Coordinates of C-alpha atoms and ligand atoms in Angstrom, one line a residue:
X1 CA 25.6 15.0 29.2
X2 CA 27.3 18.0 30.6
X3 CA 25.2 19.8 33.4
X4 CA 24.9 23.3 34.3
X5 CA 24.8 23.7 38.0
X6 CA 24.3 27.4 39.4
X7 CA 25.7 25.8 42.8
X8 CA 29.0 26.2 41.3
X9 CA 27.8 29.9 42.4
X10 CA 29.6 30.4 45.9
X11 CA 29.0 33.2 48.6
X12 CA 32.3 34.3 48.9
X13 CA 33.2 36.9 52.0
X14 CA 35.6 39.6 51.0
X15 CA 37.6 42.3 52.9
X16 CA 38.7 44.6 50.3
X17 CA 41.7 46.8 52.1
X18 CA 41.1 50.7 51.2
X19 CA 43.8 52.4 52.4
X20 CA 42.7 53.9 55.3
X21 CA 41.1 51.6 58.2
X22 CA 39.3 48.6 58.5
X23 CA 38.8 46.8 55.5
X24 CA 35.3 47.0 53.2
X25 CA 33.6 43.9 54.2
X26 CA 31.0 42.5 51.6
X27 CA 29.7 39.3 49.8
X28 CA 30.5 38.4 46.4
X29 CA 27.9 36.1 44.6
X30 CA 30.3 34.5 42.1
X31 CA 27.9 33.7 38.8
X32 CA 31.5 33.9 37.0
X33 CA 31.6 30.2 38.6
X34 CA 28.6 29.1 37.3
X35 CA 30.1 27.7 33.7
X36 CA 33.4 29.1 31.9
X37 CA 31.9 29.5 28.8
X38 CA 27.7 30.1 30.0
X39 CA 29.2 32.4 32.4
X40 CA 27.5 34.6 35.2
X41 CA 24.1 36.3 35.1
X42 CA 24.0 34.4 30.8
X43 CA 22.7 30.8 32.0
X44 CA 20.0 32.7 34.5
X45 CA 18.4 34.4 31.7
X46 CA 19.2 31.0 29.3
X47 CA 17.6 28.5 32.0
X48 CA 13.9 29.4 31.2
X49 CA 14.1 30.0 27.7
X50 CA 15.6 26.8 26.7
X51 CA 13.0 25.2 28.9
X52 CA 10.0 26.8 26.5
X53 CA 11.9 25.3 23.4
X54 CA 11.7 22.1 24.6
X55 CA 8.1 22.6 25.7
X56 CA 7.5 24.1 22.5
X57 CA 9.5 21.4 20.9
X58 CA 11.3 24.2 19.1
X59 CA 14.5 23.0 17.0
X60 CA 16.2 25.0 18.8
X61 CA 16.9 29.6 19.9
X62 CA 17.7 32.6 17.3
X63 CA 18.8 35.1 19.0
X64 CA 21.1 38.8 18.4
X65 CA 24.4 40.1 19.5
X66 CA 27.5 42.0 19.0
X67 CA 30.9 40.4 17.5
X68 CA 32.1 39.6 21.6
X69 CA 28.4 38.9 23.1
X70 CA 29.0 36.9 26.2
X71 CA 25.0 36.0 25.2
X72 CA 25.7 34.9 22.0
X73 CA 29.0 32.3 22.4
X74 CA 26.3 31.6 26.3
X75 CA 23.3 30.7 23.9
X76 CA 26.0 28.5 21.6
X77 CA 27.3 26.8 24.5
X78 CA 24.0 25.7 26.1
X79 CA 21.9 24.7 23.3
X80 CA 24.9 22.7 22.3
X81 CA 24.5 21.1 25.4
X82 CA 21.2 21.0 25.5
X83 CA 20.9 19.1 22.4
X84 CA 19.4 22.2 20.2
X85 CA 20.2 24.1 17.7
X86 CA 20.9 27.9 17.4
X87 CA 20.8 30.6 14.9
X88 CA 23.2 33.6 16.1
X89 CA 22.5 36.9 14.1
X90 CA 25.2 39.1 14.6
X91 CA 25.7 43.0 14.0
X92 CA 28.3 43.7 11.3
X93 CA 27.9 42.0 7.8
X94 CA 31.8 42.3 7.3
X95 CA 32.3 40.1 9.7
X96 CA 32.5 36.1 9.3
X97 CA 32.9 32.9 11.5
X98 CA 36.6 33.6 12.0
X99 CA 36.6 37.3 12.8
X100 CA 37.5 36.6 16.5
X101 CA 37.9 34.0 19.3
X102 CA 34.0 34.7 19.9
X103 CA 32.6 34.0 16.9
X104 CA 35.1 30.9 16.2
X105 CA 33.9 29.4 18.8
X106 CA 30.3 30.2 18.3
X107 CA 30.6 28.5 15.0
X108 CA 32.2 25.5 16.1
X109 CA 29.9 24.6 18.8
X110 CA 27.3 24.6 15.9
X111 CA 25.5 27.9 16.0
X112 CA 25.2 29.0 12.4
X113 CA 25.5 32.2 12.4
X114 CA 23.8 35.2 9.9
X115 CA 26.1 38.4 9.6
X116 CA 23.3 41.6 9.0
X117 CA 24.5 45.2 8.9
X118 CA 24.2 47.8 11.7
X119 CA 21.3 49.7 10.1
X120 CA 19.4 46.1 9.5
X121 CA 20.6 45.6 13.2
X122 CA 18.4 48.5 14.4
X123 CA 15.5 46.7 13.3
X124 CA 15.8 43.6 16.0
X125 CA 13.0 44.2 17.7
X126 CA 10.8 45.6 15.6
X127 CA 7.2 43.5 15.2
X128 CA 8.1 43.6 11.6
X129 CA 11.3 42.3 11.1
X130 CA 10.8 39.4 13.6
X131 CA 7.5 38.4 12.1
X132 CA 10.0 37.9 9.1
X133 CA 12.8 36.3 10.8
X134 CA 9.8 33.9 12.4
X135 CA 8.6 32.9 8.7
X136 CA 12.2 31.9 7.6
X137 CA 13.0 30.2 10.7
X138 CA 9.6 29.2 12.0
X139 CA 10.9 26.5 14.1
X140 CA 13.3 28.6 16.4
X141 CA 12.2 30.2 19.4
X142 CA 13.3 34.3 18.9
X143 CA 15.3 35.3 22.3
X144 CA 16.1 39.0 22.2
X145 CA 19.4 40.2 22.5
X146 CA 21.2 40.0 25.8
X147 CA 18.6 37.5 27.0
X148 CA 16.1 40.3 27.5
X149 CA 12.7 38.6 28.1
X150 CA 10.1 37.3 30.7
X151 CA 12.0 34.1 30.8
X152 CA 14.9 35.6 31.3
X153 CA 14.3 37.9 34.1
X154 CA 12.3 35.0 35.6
X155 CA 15.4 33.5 35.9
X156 CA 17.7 36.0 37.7
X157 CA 15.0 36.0 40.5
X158 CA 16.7 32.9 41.4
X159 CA 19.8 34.7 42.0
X160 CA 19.1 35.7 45.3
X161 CA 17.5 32.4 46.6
X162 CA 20.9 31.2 46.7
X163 CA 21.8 34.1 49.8
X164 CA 20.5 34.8 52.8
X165 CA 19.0 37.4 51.1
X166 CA 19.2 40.1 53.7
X167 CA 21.2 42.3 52.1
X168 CA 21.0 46.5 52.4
X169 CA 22.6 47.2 48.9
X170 CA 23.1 44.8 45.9
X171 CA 25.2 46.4 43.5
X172 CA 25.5 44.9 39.9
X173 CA 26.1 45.7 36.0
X174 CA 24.0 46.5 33.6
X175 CA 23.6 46.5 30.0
X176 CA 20.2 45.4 29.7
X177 CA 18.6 45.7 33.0
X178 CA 17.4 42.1 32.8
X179 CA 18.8 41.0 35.8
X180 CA 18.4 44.0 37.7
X181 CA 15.0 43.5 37.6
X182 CA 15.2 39.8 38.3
X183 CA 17.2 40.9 41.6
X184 CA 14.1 43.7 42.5
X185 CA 11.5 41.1 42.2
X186 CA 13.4 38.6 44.1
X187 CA 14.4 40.5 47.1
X188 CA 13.2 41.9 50.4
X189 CA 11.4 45.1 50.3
X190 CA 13.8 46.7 52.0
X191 CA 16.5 46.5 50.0
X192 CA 18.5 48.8 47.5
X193 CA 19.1 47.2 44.3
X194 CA 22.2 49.5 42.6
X195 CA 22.5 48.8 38.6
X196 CA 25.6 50.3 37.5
X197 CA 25.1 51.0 33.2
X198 CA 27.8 49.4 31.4
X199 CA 26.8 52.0 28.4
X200 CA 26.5 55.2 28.1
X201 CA 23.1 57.1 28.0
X202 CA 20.1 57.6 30.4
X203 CA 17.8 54.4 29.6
X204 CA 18.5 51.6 32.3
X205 CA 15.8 52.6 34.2
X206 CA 12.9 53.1 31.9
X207 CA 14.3 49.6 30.9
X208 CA 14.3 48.0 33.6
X209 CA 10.8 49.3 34.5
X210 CA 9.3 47.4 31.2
X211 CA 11.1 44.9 32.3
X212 CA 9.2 44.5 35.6
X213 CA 5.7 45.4 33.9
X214 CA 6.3 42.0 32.0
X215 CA 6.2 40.5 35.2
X216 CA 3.9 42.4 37.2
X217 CA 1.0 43.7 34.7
X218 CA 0.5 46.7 37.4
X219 CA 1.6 49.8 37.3
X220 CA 1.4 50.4 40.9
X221 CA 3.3 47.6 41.7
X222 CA 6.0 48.1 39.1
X223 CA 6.4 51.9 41.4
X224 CA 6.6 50.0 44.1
X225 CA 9.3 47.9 43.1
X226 CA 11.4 51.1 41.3
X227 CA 11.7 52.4 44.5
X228 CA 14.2 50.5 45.2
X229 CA 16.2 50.8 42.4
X230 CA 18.9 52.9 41.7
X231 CA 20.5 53.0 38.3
X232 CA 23.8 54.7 37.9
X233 CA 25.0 56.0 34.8
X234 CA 28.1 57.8 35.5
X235 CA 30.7 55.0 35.7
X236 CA 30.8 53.7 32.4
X237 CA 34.3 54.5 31.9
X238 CA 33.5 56.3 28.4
X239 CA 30.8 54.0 27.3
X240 CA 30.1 50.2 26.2
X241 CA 34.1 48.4 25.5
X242 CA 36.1 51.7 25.5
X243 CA 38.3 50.2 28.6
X244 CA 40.6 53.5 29.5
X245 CA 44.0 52.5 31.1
X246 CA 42.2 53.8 34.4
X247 CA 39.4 51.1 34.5
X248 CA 42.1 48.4 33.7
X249 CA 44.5 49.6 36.2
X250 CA 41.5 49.3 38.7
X251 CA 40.9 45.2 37.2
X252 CA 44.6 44.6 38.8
X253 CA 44.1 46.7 41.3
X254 CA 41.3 45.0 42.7
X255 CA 42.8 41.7 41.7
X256 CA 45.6 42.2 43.6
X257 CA 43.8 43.4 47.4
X258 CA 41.3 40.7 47.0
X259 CA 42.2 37.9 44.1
X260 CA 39.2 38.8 42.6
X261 CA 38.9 39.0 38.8
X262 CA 36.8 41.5 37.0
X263 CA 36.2 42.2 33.5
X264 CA 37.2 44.8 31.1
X265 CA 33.4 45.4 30.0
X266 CA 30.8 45.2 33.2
X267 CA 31.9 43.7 36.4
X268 CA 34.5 46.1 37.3
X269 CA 32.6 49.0 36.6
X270 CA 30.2 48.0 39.1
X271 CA 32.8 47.2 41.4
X272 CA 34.3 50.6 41.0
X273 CA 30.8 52.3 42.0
X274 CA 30.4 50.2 45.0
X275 CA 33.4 51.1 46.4
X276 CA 33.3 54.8 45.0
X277 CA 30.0 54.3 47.1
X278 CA 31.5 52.9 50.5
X279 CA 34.6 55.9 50.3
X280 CA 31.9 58.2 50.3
X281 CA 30.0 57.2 53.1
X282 CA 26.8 56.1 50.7
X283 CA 27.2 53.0 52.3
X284 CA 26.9 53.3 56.0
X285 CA 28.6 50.7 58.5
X286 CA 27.8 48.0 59.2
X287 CA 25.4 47.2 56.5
X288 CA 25.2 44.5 54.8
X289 CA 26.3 44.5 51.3
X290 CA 26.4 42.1 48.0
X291 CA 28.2 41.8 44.8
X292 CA 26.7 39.7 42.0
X293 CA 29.7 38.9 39.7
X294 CA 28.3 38.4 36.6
X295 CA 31.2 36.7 34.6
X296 CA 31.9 38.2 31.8
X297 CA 35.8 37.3 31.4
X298 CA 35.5 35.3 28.0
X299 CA 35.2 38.7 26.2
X300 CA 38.3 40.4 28.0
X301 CA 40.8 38.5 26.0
X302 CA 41.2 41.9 23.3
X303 CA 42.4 43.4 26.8
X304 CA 44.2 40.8 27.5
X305 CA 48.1 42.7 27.5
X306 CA 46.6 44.9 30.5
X307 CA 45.1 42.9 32.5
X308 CA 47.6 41.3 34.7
X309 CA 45.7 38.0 35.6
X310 CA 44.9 37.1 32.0
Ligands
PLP401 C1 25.5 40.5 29.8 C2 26.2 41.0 31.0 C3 25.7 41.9 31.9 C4 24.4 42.6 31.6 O1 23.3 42.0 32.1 P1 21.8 42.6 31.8 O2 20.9 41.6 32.3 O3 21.7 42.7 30.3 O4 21.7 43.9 32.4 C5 26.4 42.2 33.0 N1 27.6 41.6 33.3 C6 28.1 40.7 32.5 C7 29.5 40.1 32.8 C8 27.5 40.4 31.3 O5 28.1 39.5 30.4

């Protein structure tokens, strides 16, 4: 049986030339390597979660996402692997199995798939609605979209593990904040943890903070840990899969000082705010400073004409 092995995940030292001077030296923590279809920061909030179904002896995980969810075609690809089965509701009910290369592939590596509308959508975490969903599946373990549970952030604690981990700033993206809070509660108290919102909107932080409370139980504690977060919302490029010529000039510009390949969606946003960061000064020298590639490149292909490495 195919393994998943997060030692695929390499350190990788980078020295990003920036016009003027010395070169930005950093770390990049490729996830991206981790699997090419369970990509990035998708099998560290899987890992724990497929581990309760087969405690459980679940059949298999239902979870949610959008027509290009990197979770979804993650949570096809590892149950498949894992010998499970999966239940993939997806937002958009005029949508079906061959509506992209996402949900193709999805289908054929046996996730059945249930297409609800964007109102019903809404409802996905709602007590209510999954006490129904429960009672017609009652033998599938209900992951929340994006991977967004205990398990899940138990998981991306790992992350770090992998590191030194004596880093100043960790910058990363975010959508849900899952593994921004993973990376709080697995590092060194004196280190920044920099989520960078893929979406637009004021809401990563309050997120992220439940997030840690699931973890925690202690509200003191959870301050403790906020501290050193630092959420940014003003690099989302127009909001969640807009991708403006600008951000995708900056994918091949970046790909072409360093050989590094970002996506269209989260990484390069990220990217785009730690550098914005270092330019600025934010980032004094001589600290010490990591990137957590998250993969994400499976759902770049719609951008594919722009980017010039795909
Ligand atoms: C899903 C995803 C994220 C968002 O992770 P959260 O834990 O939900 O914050 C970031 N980067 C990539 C590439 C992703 O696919």
């Amino acid at each position: 049986m195919e393994v998943i092995r997060t030692s695929n995940s390499i350190l990788e030292k980078v020295r990003l030339p920036i016009g003027k001077g010395e070169p930005f030296s950093f770390e990049v923590k490729r996830d991206d390597l981790i699997h090419s279809v369970i990509s990035g920061n998708k099998w560290r909030k899987l890992k724990y979660n497929i581990l309760q179904v087969e405690h459980r002896k679940n059949q298999g995980v239902l979870t949610f996402g959008g027509p290009y969810s990197n979770h979804l075609i993650a949570t096809a690809k590892a149950t498949n692997i894992a010998g499970l089965k999966s239940i993939g509701i997806v937002r958009g009910d005029e949508l079906n199995n061959e509506s992209n290369a996402t949900l193709r592939h999805c289908a054929e590596l046996g996730m059945q798939l249930v297409f609800i509308s964007r109102s019903e959508y809404r409802s996905k975490d709602e007590p209510a609605y999954l006490k129904n969903l429960h009672s017609q599946y009652p033998n599938f373990f209900i992951v929340p979209e994006g991977g967004r549970n205990y398990y899940g952030v138990i998981g991306c604690q790992e992350i770090l593990t992998e590191t030194n981990n004596d880093y100043d700033h960790v910058y990363l993206a975010g959508g849900t904040g899952t593994t921004g809070a993973g990376l709080l509660l697995g590092s060194k108290p004196n280190t920044k943890i920099h989520v960078v919102s893929a979406l637009k909107g004021d809401f990563l932080r309050n997120e992220t903070k439940q997030l840690l409370y699931l973890v925690l139980n202690d509200s003191e504690m959870v301050e403790l840990y906020m501290d050193r977060l630092l959420v940014h919302n003003d690099s989302h490029f127009g909001g969640y899969a807009k991708v403006p010529l600008e951000l995708t000039d900056y994918i091949n510009s970046v790909y072409h000082r360093s050989a590094l390949k970002l996506d269209p969606i989260y990484t390069s946003k990220a990217f785009y705010k730690m550098e914005e960061d270092y330019n600025s000064g934010l980032i004094l020298n001589g600290e010490k400073v990591i990137f957590i590639h998250t993969g994400g490149l499976q759902g770049a292909e719609p951008w594919s004409s722009k980017i010039d490495f795909l």
